Amino acid sequence: MSLYCVKIKYSLDAISGMMSDGIDRAEAMRELTEKLGGKLICFYGMIGQKYHAIGITEVPEYANLSAGIVTALTTGTIIDYKVIPLYESSDVIKVSKLFKEASPTYKKPGS
């Protein structure tokens, strides 16, 4: 499973609907993420930022995450987003091992 931080910017219509109906969008994001085989780890609103909310999700692969983003875009719920792949600090150990295996044979251009 892969971890992603997803920043989302709501459309004006979505914001209007949330204010009129008093809707908490965390549940909608949780349901969509689970339908696509993932898990919503956390969801927070943000004030004074380009984006209105941030979610941390765990999904089998990027295609699952992309399907959720496309769903939110095509329904007019969001108008912009940013995806940041995340890693756990213990992954540095794996990276170090792979680096040590790959670096001795890798050559820069012109060398």
PDB file of C-alpha atoms in Angstrom:
ATOM      1  CA  MET A   1       0.000   0.000   0.000  1.00  0.00           C
ATOM      2  CA  SER A   2       1.148   3.521  -0.781  1.00  0.00           C
ATOM      3  CA  LEU A   3       0.651   6.653   1.307  1.00  0.00           C
ATOM      4  CA  TYR A   4      -0.336   9.984  -0.203  1.00  0.00           C
ATOM      5  CA  CYS A   5      -1.075  13.449   1.073  1.00  0.00           C
ATOM      6  CA  VAL A   6      -3.864  14.975  -1.020  1.00  0.00           C
ATOM      7  CA  LYS A   7      -4.523  18.709  -0.864  1.00  0.00           C
ATOM      8  CA  ILE A   8      -7.880  19.724  -2.341  1.00  0.00           C
ATOM      9  CA  LYS A   9      -9.479  22.995  -3.336  1.00  0.00           C
ATOM     10  CA  TYR A  10     -13.275  22.949  -3.369  1.00  0.00           C
ATOM     11  CA  SER A  11     -15.391  24.590  -6.055  1.00  0.00           C
ATOM     12  CA  LEU A  12     -17.578  27.521  -5.018  1.00  0.00           C
ATOM     13  CA  ASP A  13     -20.656  25.352  -5.573  1.00  0.00           C
ATOM     14  CA  ALA A  14     -19.250  22.683  -3.249  1.00  0.00           C
ATOM     15  CA  ILE A  15     -18.450  25.256  -0.560  1.00  0.00           C
ATOM     16  CA  SER A  16     -21.929  26.717  -0.899  1.00  0.00           C
ATOM     17  CA  GLY A  17     -23.478  23.258  -0.527  1.00  0.00           C
ATOM     18  CA  MET A  18     -21.361  22.462   2.532  1.00  0.00           C
ATOM     19  CA  MET A  19     -22.379  25.733   4.181  1.00  0.00           C
ATOM     20  CA  SER A  20     -26.083  25.345   3.328  1.00  0.00           C
ATOM     21  CA  ASP A  21     -26.304  21.735   4.446  1.00  0.00           C
ATOM     22  CA  GLY A  22     -23.636  21.668   7.193  1.00  0.00           C
ATOM     23  CA  ILE A  23     -21.866  18.731   5.532  1.00  0.00           C
ATOM     24  CA  ASP A  24     -18.658  17.164   6.839  1.00  0.00           C
ATOM     25  CA  ARG A  25     -16.754  16.066   3.706  1.00  0.00           C
ATOM     26  CA  ALA A  26     -14.470  13.683   5.608  1.00  0.00           C
ATOM     27  CA  GLU A  27     -17.111  10.959   5.434  1.00  0.00           C
ATOM     28  CA  ALA A  28     -17.508  11.388   1.655  1.00  0.00           C
ATOM     29  CA  MET A  29     -13.737  11.158   1.193  1.00  0.00           C
ATOM     30  CA  ARG A  30     -13.593   8.101   3.465  1.00  0.00           C
ATOM     31  CA  GLU A  31     -16.357   6.311   1.526  1.00  0.00           C
ATOM     32  CA  LEU A  32     -14.788   7.094  -1.858  1.00  0.00           C
ATOM     33  CA  THR A  33     -11.324   6.017  -0.693  1.00  0.00           C
ATOM     34  CA  GLU A  34     -12.667   2.735   0.713  1.00  0.00           C
ATOM     35  CA  LYS A  35     -14.695   2.050  -2.454  1.00  0.00           C
ATOM     36  CA  LEU A  36     -11.417   2.332  -4.376  1.00  0.00           C
ATOM     37  CA  GLY A  37      -9.644  -0.155  -2.088  1.00  0.00           C
ATOM     38  CA  GLY A  38      -7.928   2.333   0.211  1.00  0.00           C
ATOM     39  CA  LYS A  39      -8.141   3.816   3.663  1.00  0.00           C
ATOM     40  CA  LEU A  40      -8.506   7.440   4.748  1.00  0.00           C
ATOM     41  CA  ILE A  41      -6.028   7.902   7.590  1.00  0.00           C
ATOM     42  CA  CYS A  42      -6.908  11.504   8.429  1.00  0.00           C
ATOM     43  CA  PHE A  43      -8.711  14.511   6.973  1.00  0.00           C
ATOM     44  CA  TYR A  44      -8.355  18.147   8.018  1.00  0.00           C
ATOM     45  CA  GLY A  45      -9.626  21.501   6.826  1.00  0.00           C
ATOM     46  CA  MET A  46      -7.159  24.359   6.357  1.00  0.00           C
ATOM     47  CA  ILE A  47      -7.568  28.108   6.751  1.00  0.00           C
ATOM     48  CA  GLY A  48      -5.669  30.760   4.823  1.00  0.00           C
ATOM     49  CA  GLN A  49      -4.127  28.347   2.322  1.00  0.00           C
ATOM     50  CA  LYS A  50      -4.525  27.815  -1.426  1.00  0.00           C
ATOM     51  CA  TYR A  51      -6.177  24.485  -0.638  1.00  0.00           C
ATOM     52  CA  HIS A  52      -9.193  24.018   1.634  1.00  0.00           C
ATOM     53  CA  ALA A  53      -8.558  20.530   2.977  1.00  0.00           C
ATOM     54  CA  ILE A  54      -5.902  17.867   3.284  1.00  0.00           C
ATOM     55  CA  GLY A  55      -6.252  14.116   3.508  1.00  0.00           C
ATOM     56  CA  ILE A  56      -3.751  11.352   4.139  1.00  0.00           C
ATOM     57  CA  THR A  57      -4.735   8.192   2.286  1.00  0.00           C
ATOM     58  CA  GLU A  58      -3.359   4.705   1.889  1.00  0.00           C
ATOM     59  CA  VAL A  59      -4.184   3.036  -1.420  1.00  0.00           C
ATOM     60  CA  PRO A  60      -2.971  -0.056  -3.300  1.00  0.00           C
ATOM     61  CA  GLU A  61      -1.487   2.025  -6.118  1.00  0.00           C
ATOM     62  CA  TYR A  62      -1.612   5.453  -7.715  1.00  0.00           C
ATOM     63  CA  ALA A  63      -4.396   4.423 -10.138  1.00  0.00           C
ATOM     64  CA  ASN A  64      -6.763   4.001  -7.178  1.00  0.00           C
ATOM     65  CA  LEU A  65      -5.952   7.493  -5.943  1.00  0.00           C
ATOM     66  CA  SER A  66      -6.287   8.954  -9.448  1.00  0.00           C
ATOM     67  CA  ALA A  67      -9.749   7.441  -9.855  1.00  0.00           C
ATOM     68  CA  GLY A  68     -10.868   9.209  -6.688  1.00  0.00           C
ATOM     69  CA  ILE A  69      -9.442  12.530  -7.830  1.00  0.00           C
ATOM     70  CA  VAL A  70     -11.074  12.227 -11.261  1.00  0.00           C
ATOM     71  CA  THR A  71     -14.387  11.421  -9.559  1.00  0.00           C
ATOM     72  CA  ALA A  72     -14.177  14.554  -7.407  1.00  0.00           C
ATOM     73  CA  LEU A  73     -13.122  16.705 -10.383  1.00  0.00           C
ATOM     74  CA  THR A  74     -15.799  15.486 -12.785  1.00  0.00           C
ATOM     75  CA  THR A  75     -18.592  15.942 -10.236  1.00  0.00           C
ATOM     76  CA  GLY A  76     -17.527  19.548  -9.708  1.00  0.00           C
ATOM     77  CA  THR A  77     -16.639  19.038  -6.054  1.00  0.00           C
ATOM     78  CA  ILE A  78     -13.015  20.117  -6.417  1.00  0.00           C
ATOM     79  CA  ILE A  79     -11.317  22.469  -8.858  1.00  0.00           C
ATOM     80  CA  ASP A  80      -7.673  21.873  -7.948  1.00  0.00           C
ATOM     81  CA  TYR A  81      -5.546  19.367  -6.078  1.00  0.00           C
ATOM     82  CA  LYS A  82      -1.983  18.443  -5.236  1.00  0.00           C
ATOM     83  CA  VAL A  83      -0.721  14.945  -4.512  1.00  0.00           C
ATOM     84  CA  ILE A  84       2.370  14.384  -2.392  1.00  0.00           C
ATOM     85  CA  PRO A  85       3.700  10.819  -2.169  1.00  0.00           C
ATOM     86  CA  LEU A  86       4.668   9.991   1.400  1.00  0.00           C
ATOM     87  CA  TYR A  87       7.065   7.501   2.919  1.00  0.00           C
ATOM     88  CA  GLU A  88       7.635   6.171   6.404  1.00  0.00           C
ATOM     89  CA  SER A  89      10.930   7.041   8.051  1.00  0.00           C
ATOM     90  CA  SER A  90      11.862   3.351   8.099  1.00  0.00           C
ATOM     91  CA  ASP A  91      11.804   3.399   4.279  1.00  0.00           C
ATOM     92  CA  VAL A  92      15.131   5.248   4.391  1.00  0.00           C
ATOM     93  CA  ILE A  93      16.754   1.943   5.370  1.00  0.00           C
ATOM     94  CA  LYS A  94      15.365   0.312   2.206  1.00  0.00           C
ATOM     95  CA  VAL A  95      16.453   3.269   0.088  1.00  0.00           C
ATOM     96  CA  SER A  96      19.953   3.090   1.546  1.00  0.00           C
ATOM     97  CA  LYS A  97      20.232  -0.610   0.715  1.00  0.00           C
ATOM     98  CA  LEU A  98      19.004  -0.107  -2.857  1.00  0.00           C
ATOM     99  CA  PHE A  99      21.312   2.894  -3.282  1.00  0.00           C
ATOM    100  CA  LYS A 100      24.319   0.822  -2.195  1.00  0.00           C
ATOM    101  CA  GLU A 101      23.392  -1.884  -4.718  1.00  0.00           C
ATOM    102  CA  ALA A 102      22.772   0.484  -7.646  1.00  0.00           C
ATOM    103  CA  SER A 103      25.358   3.230  -7.218  1.00  0.00           C
ATOM    104  CA  PRO A 104      28.578   1.266  -7.922  1.00  0.00           C
ATOM    105  CA  THR A 105      27.501   0.474 -11.488  1.00  0.00           C
ATOM    106  CA  TYR A 106      25.754   3.749 -12.353  1.00  0.00           C
ATOM    107  CA  LYS A 107      27.778   6.183 -14.445  1.00  0.00           C
ATOM    108  CA  LYS A 108      27.014   9.840 -15.070  1.00  0.00           C
ATOM    109  CA  PRO A 109      26.900  11.029 -18.683  1.00  0.00           C
ATOM    110  CA  GLY A 110      30.340  11.598 -20.175  1.00  0.00           C
ATOM    111  CA  SER A 111      32.200   9.412 -17.686  1.00  0.00           C
TER     112      SER A 111
END
